[in-house]
C-alpha cells in the first residue's frame, strides 16, 4: 500500500488497541470529536439521573392523592426542572451532541468535524447551564413548568426563573453551534468516494435534525429574551394590562418546542436505521424513503406547533389548519416504522441488547405515535389537553422512543468507543426492567387523563389513587433498571470482553478503524466501494457473538 | 403435507384484528359519562381513532413478533439475510393507506369540530348588557378587569366579548344563549357570576337541556376551565376573553377542573358544576337571588352610614350573600 | 466493508489534518440563517402586538425620523464601503482594504452614536409603554450586533498588521467581517421599515 504523506505531528497508532487519550483529557477543552461525543454522553447521562431523581420524588408524592410528601411549590419546581433537564440536558445533548459528534465524522470518512473548536465550545456550554438550573433551587427553582407560560412565570420565583432562562439560552446557543457544525460537515466533508446514496441514514437524520434546530431554536431565544425583559426590566410584552399579550409567548415558545420533539427523535430514528440492519444482517428496507421522510418531518414539523395551543387563545381556522398539518406529519413517521419492520423480514436476527432495545422502541414508539395522532385532532385534544393522557403520550415517545433508542445506541457503539463489549446478561436484565417499568408507569396514565386527571398537580381527586399507585411502582422499577446498566458500563469499560474493530460485522466506515479509533480516525482515509447496508449474499460473515468464545 | 396457504392465515389475522379493534373501540370504558351534547361527538371520534389505532398497533406488533420468531438467527448461522432493499408497490401501499386514513380523520375532525360549535366562537346574538342587573353590569362588561386595575395604557382591540373558544353549535347559531355565566379564574378558585340574575357563586349551577354560555376570564395567571363529562375545555387567559357554549344533557354533579398550571395549588383548584332539572334550577335561582339583591357594599355605604350600618357589617353581608346557604336571620338588616 | 482501507491507493490525496477547504465563510452563512430567525421572532412579536393595539405607536411615544434616516443612509453606505475593502484584498491590496475597513468601522461607530443620541432625546424610555418596549429591545439588540460587527472589523484591522496575513487567496476573516456587516445592514432595513416607516406612513 502506498504510504500517505503525514505531517510529523500526526500521532501514529499503536499495534494493540490504542487508547490515545488519557482519562483526564476528557475533563478538558479537547477538540477531538470523539472525546467531545463521550463528554456529551456522560454529562447527559448524569443529568438523566438527576432528572430521574426528581421524577421519583414526584411519583412518591403522587402515590397519595394529598399533597403530603413535599411542599407543593417544590413539587412544581421538580416538575419544571425534570422536564427541562430531560429535554435540554439529557436527550438533545446525548442524541445530537453525543452520538452525532462521535459518529458523523467517522461515518462520512472525515478526521473530525468542520469546526472542532466550535464543537468543544458548544459542549462546554452545557455544564454551566446545568449548574445554573440546579443553583436556581436555592431561589426556589423555576416553577412554571418547562413551558414557562407568563403570567405565571413572570410572578413566580422570578430569580430562579431568570436563571432558568439563562440556562436555556446557553443550551440553545450550544445547539445552534452544533447545528452549524453538522450541516457543514455532512454537506461538505464526505470522503470524496462516498455518494449521497451511500451516506448512512444516521447522517441523513443528523442533517435533518440540525436544519430543524438551526431554524427553530432562535425563535425560542427571542421569546425567552422578551420574557427575561418582562421579569427583570419592567417591560410588558406579556402583560395584558399594559398592552401585552400572553398568547404571543406561546407561539414563540411552541414554534421551537414542537420541532424540539423532532430534535429528540430524528437522531434516534437514525440510530434505529443503523442498529436494525446490522443485527438483522439485512439491507435497510427503503433507504430513500427513510432519508426523505426525515427531511419531510423536518419541513412539515415546522408547521404544526399550534396543536399545543388548541385550548388557548387560538381562533377556529387556526385550530383546524394545525389539526390537518399535524395529521399529515404522522405519515412520514409511519413510513419509517414500516420500513424497519420490513427490514426484520427475511433477516438473521440477533437479539442482543442493542437489538432488544431497538425492537422495544418499535412497539413503544408506535403506541406513543398513535396517541399522538389522537392528540393532534382538536376535538379530542380539547378533552385531553393538559391531562395525564398527554403525559402518557410524550413519555411513550420520549422514553419508549428516545431513551430506548439511546440505550440501543450505547449497546451498539460502546464497543467502538471503548474497545470492549458490554455484558449481555446484564443488558438483557436492563432491557426487561426498562420495558416493564416503562409500561407499568405510563400505560395507566392514558386512562387517568381520559377520566379527568389534569397534569402538573401535586394533589388530585382520590378516585385516581389506585392507578397512581401502579404508576409509582412502575417509576421505582424504572429507577432500579438503571442499576444493571450502570454496573455494566462501569465494569465493562475496563474489564469487558475485548471487541476488536468490528464486533458486529458492520459495513459503515466507523467499523473500518480500530476500537477505539485512532485520534485522527484513520491513518489513511478510507475509500468507499459499497453502501453501508450492503448485506445479503454473504454466507459467512463472522462477528462477535454471545456464543462465540474466540476473538476476531 | 400441505400447509394452509399464507393468504388464509393473513385473512384470518385480518379478521381477528378487525374484530378486536372494533371491540376495543366500543368497550374501552376509558371515558367518563357523557353529560353534554358535545360529549357523544367527541367520544365517537375518539372511538374511531382508537379502533384504527388498535388495528394498526396489532398489525405492526404482530409483524414484529412474527418476524422476530421466524427470522431469528439459528445457532451457528452467521450468513446474511435476504438482500431486499425495497419494494416500491409495498412502500406506496403503506404510504397511501396512512395518508388516506389521515385525510379521513382530517375531514372528520372538521366535521366534529363544527358540530361542537368550535367554528363559531364570537357568534353572539347579543352584544349589549341591556337586561343585566345594573349593579353588576360593570363586572359583566369587562370580566377581565377589576375596579382597582389601572386602565391600560393603550386601548386594545380585544373587547370584552369573547371571540375564542367553543361557540354556538349549528342548531343554535344566531340565537341568544338561554343562560350566560361569567366565569373568573384566579389562584385558586373559580367565581361564577350570573349577570342577568345578579348571582355570584363558587359553584356552577345550570339547567339541563338549556343553551349555556360561559364567558371565561382570568385575573392573575392563565387557568383552564375543564369539565371532563362535558369534554369541553378552554383556557381562561388574562387579557383575552374566551368562551364555552354548550348544552348539558344529564342532571348530576360533575367536577370543574383547572387544567393549566397556575401555581402550587393548581391541583386543588377544583369546584363543581351542578346540572339541575329545570325546576331545581328555578329553586336554586330564587334562593340565591334573594341574597344577591343586596348591592355591593361600596354602592350603598354612603347611604347606609346615616343608618348606623358600618362598612364592616356591609362587607359581612356581601360575603354571606355569595354563599349558596341561606343567610342566618340575625344578619338581615 | 463499506470502505477498503487496506487496498486504497492514495490518489494524490494528502492525508493530513488540514486537508479540507476553509469552511468558515459557509459556517457563518449557516449561522446567520439562525440569527435572522431570532430577529424574525422579535419581528413577529412586534407585528402581533401592533395588530392588537389600536393606536400604534401610542400617544406620546412617536418615532422621530431625522437622525434614524441619516443613520440608515450611513449604514447602507457603509455596506458599499466595506465591499470596496473586499474588492481591494482580492487584488492583494492590503492597505486599500485597511483604508476601507477603517472607514466602515468609523461609520459603524457613528451609527451607534446616532442611536445613543436618539435614545437620549426621544423623551421616553424602555418601560414607558408596549411600543417603547419593542422599540428599545429591537433596536438595542440590533445595536449590539452592530457593535459586534465593529469589533469584528477592528479584529480584521488588527490581524492585517501582520504582513502576509491577508492576501488575495487567503482572506477568510475579511470576508466573514463583510458578510456579517451586510447582515447587520439588512436587519436594520427591516427594522427601519417596521419601527419607523410603518408607524409614520
PDB file of N, CA and C in Angstrom, chain A residues 21 34 80 88 113 142 151 156 174 208 211 257 262 324 326 368 375 422-423 429 468 492 494 501 508 511:
ATOM      1  N   UNK A  21      -6.094   8.953  24.097  1.00  0.00           N
ATOM      2  CA  UNK A  21      -6.301   9.982  25.125  1.00  0.00           C
ATOM      3  C   UNK A  21      -6.251   9.336  26.496  1.00  0.00           C
ATOM      4  N   UNK A  34     -14.453  12.722  19.074  1.00  0.00           N
ATOM      5  CA  UNK A  34     -14.803  11.512  19.829  1.00  0.00           C
ATOM      6  C   UNK A  34     -14.763  11.797  21.327  1.00  0.00           C
ATOM      7  N   UNK A  80     -40.973  21.179  36.798  1.00  0.00           N
ATOM      8  CA  UNK A  80     -40.398  22.089  35.808  1.00  0.00           C
ATOM      9  C   UNK A  80     -39.011  21.632  35.394  1.00  0.00           C
ATOM     10  N   UNK A  88     -33.432  19.274  27.630  1.00  0.00           N
ATOM     11  CA  UNK A  88     -32.301  20.088  27.213  1.00  0.00           C
ATOM     12  C   UNK A  88     -30.959  19.578  27.671  1.00  0.00           C
ATOM     13  N   UNK A 113     -14.920  17.038  12.833  1.00  0.00           N
ATOM     14  CA  UNK A 113     -15.993  17.904  12.349  1.00  0.00           C
ATOM     15  C   UNK A 113     -15.375  19.106  11.628  1.00  0.00           C
ATOM     16  N   UNK A 142     -37.251  27.350  39.297  1.00  0.00           N
ATOM     17  CA  UNK A 142     -38.306  27.782  38.381  1.00  0.00           C
ATOM     18  C   UNK A 142     -39.494  26.843  38.562  1.00  0.00           C
ATOM     19  N   UNK A 151     -48.588  34.695  32.491  1.00  0.00           N
ATOM     20  CA  UNK A 151     -48.039  35.483  33.591  1.00  0.00           C
ATOM     21  C   UNK A 151     -47.460  34.658  34.746  1.00  0.00           C
ATOM     22  N   UNK A 156     -43.698  34.199  39.556  1.00  0.00           N
ATOM     23  CA  UNK A 156     -43.355  33.120  40.481  1.00  0.00           C
ATOM     24  C   UNK A 156     -41.857  32.865  40.480  1.00  0.00           C
ATOM     25  N   UNK A 174     -25.586  26.410  22.388  1.00  0.00           N
ATOM     26  CA  UNK A 174     -24.824  25.192  22.113  1.00  0.00           C
ATOM     27  C   UNK A 174     -25.435  24.425  20.953  1.00  0.00           C
ATOM     28  N   UNK A 208     -31.077  16.460   8.977  1.00  0.00           N
ATOM     29  CA  UNK A 208     -32.436  16.987   9.134  1.00  0.00           C
ATOM     30  C   UNK A 208     -32.608  17.621  10.511  1.00  0.00           C
ATOM     31  N   UNK A 211     -30.821  21.051  10.634  1.00  0.00           N
ATOM     32  CA  UNK A 211     -31.548  22.109   9.925  1.00  0.00           C
ATOM     33  C   UNK A 211     -32.705  22.595  10.775  1.00  0.00           C
ATOM     34  N   UNK A 257     -40.563  24.601  20.322  1.00  0.00           N
ATOM     35  CA  UNK A 257     -40.668  23.409  21.158  1.00  0.00           C
ATOM     36  C   UNK A 257     -41.363  22.251  20.486  1.00  0.00           C
ATOM     37  N   UNK A 262     -38.929  16.735  17.531  1.00  0.00           N
ATOM     38  CA  UNK A 262     -38.296  16.034  16.411  1.00  0.00           C
ATOM     39  C   UNK A 262     -36.791  16.001  16.579  1.00  0.00           C
ATOM     40  N   UNK A 324     -54.955  19.548  10.730  1.00  0.00           N
ATOM     41  CA  UNK A 324     -54.654  18.879   9.476  1.00  0.00           C
ATOM     42  C   UNK A 324     -53.155  18.725   9.279  1.00  0.00           C
ATOM     43  N   UNK A 326     -50.895  18.527  11.524  1.00  0.00           N
ATOM     44  CA  UNK A 326     -50.385  17.553  12.485  1.00  0.00           C
ATOM     45  C   UNK A 326     -50.704  16.133  12.027  1.00  0.00           C
ATOM     46  N   UNK A 368     -46.954   5.402  21.319  1.00  0.00           N
ATOM     47  CA  UNK A 368     -46.886   6.841  21.565  1.00  0.00           C
ATOM     48  C   UNK A 368     -47.293   7.643  20.348  1.00  0.00           C
ATOM     49  N   UNK A 375     -54.117  13.130  19.792  1.00  0.00           N
ATOM     50  CA  UNK A 375     -53.882  14.451  20.382  1.00  0.00           C
ATOM     51  C   UNK A 375     -53.803  15.540  19.332  1.00  0.00           C
ATOM     52  N   UNK A 422     -20.189  -4.702  26.061  1.00  0.00           N
ATOM     53  CA  UNK A 422     -20.963  -4.696  27.294  1.00  0.00           C
ATOM     54  C   UNK A 422     -21.429  -6.119  27.572  1.00  0.00           C
ATOM     55  N   UNK A 423     -21.665  -6.402  28.848  1.00  0.00           N
ATOM     56  CA  UNK A 423     -22.071  -7.741  29.246  1.00  0.00           C
ATOM     57  C   UNK A 423     -23.519  -7.998  28.828  1.00  0.00           C
ATOM     58  N   UNK A 429     -31.152  -8.023  31.348  1.00  0.00           N
ATOM     59  CA  UNK A 429     -31.857  -7.666  32.590  1.00  0.00           C
ATOM     60  C   UNK A 429     -32.273  -6.198  32.536  1.00  0.00           C
ATOM     61  N   UNK A 468     -52.668   5.656  40.263  1.00  0.00           N
ATOM     62  CA  UNK A 468     -51.426   6.383  40.524  1.00  0.00           C
ATOM     63  C   UNK A 468     -50.418   5.528  41.282  1.00  0.00           C
ATOM     64  N   UNK A 492     -17.583  -2.840  32.383  1.00  0.00           N
ATOM     65  CA  UNK A 492     -17.130  -3.241  31.050  1.00  0.00           C
ATOM     66  C   UNK A 492     -16.148  -2.268  30.434  1.00  0.00           C
ATOM     67  N   UNK A 494     -13.517  -1.079  31.459  1.00  0.00           N
ATOM     68  CA  UNK A 494     -12.128  -1.533  31.571  1.00  0.00           C
ATOM     69  C   UNK A 494     -11.959  -3.038  31.564  1.00  0.00           C
ATOM     70  N   UNK A 501     -12.067  -4.441  15.983  1.00  0.00           N
ATOM     71  CA  UNK A 501     -12.518  -3.333  15.137  1.00  0.00           C
ATOM     72  C   UNK A 501     -14.006  -3.416  14.831  1.00  0.00           C
ATOM     73  N   UNK A 508     -20.567   0.252   7.715  1.00  0.00           N
ATOM     74  CA  UNK A 508     -20.315   1.696   7.615  1.00  0.00           C
ATOM     75  C   UNK A 508     -18.894   1.996   8.085  1.00  0.00           C
ATOM     76  N   UNK A 511     -16.667   1.204  11.361  1.00  0.00           N
ATOM     77  CA  UNK A 511     -16.187  -0.138  11.676  1.00  0.00           C
ATOM     78  C   UNK A 511     -14.892  -0.488  10.939  1.00  0.00           C
TER      79      UNK A 511
END
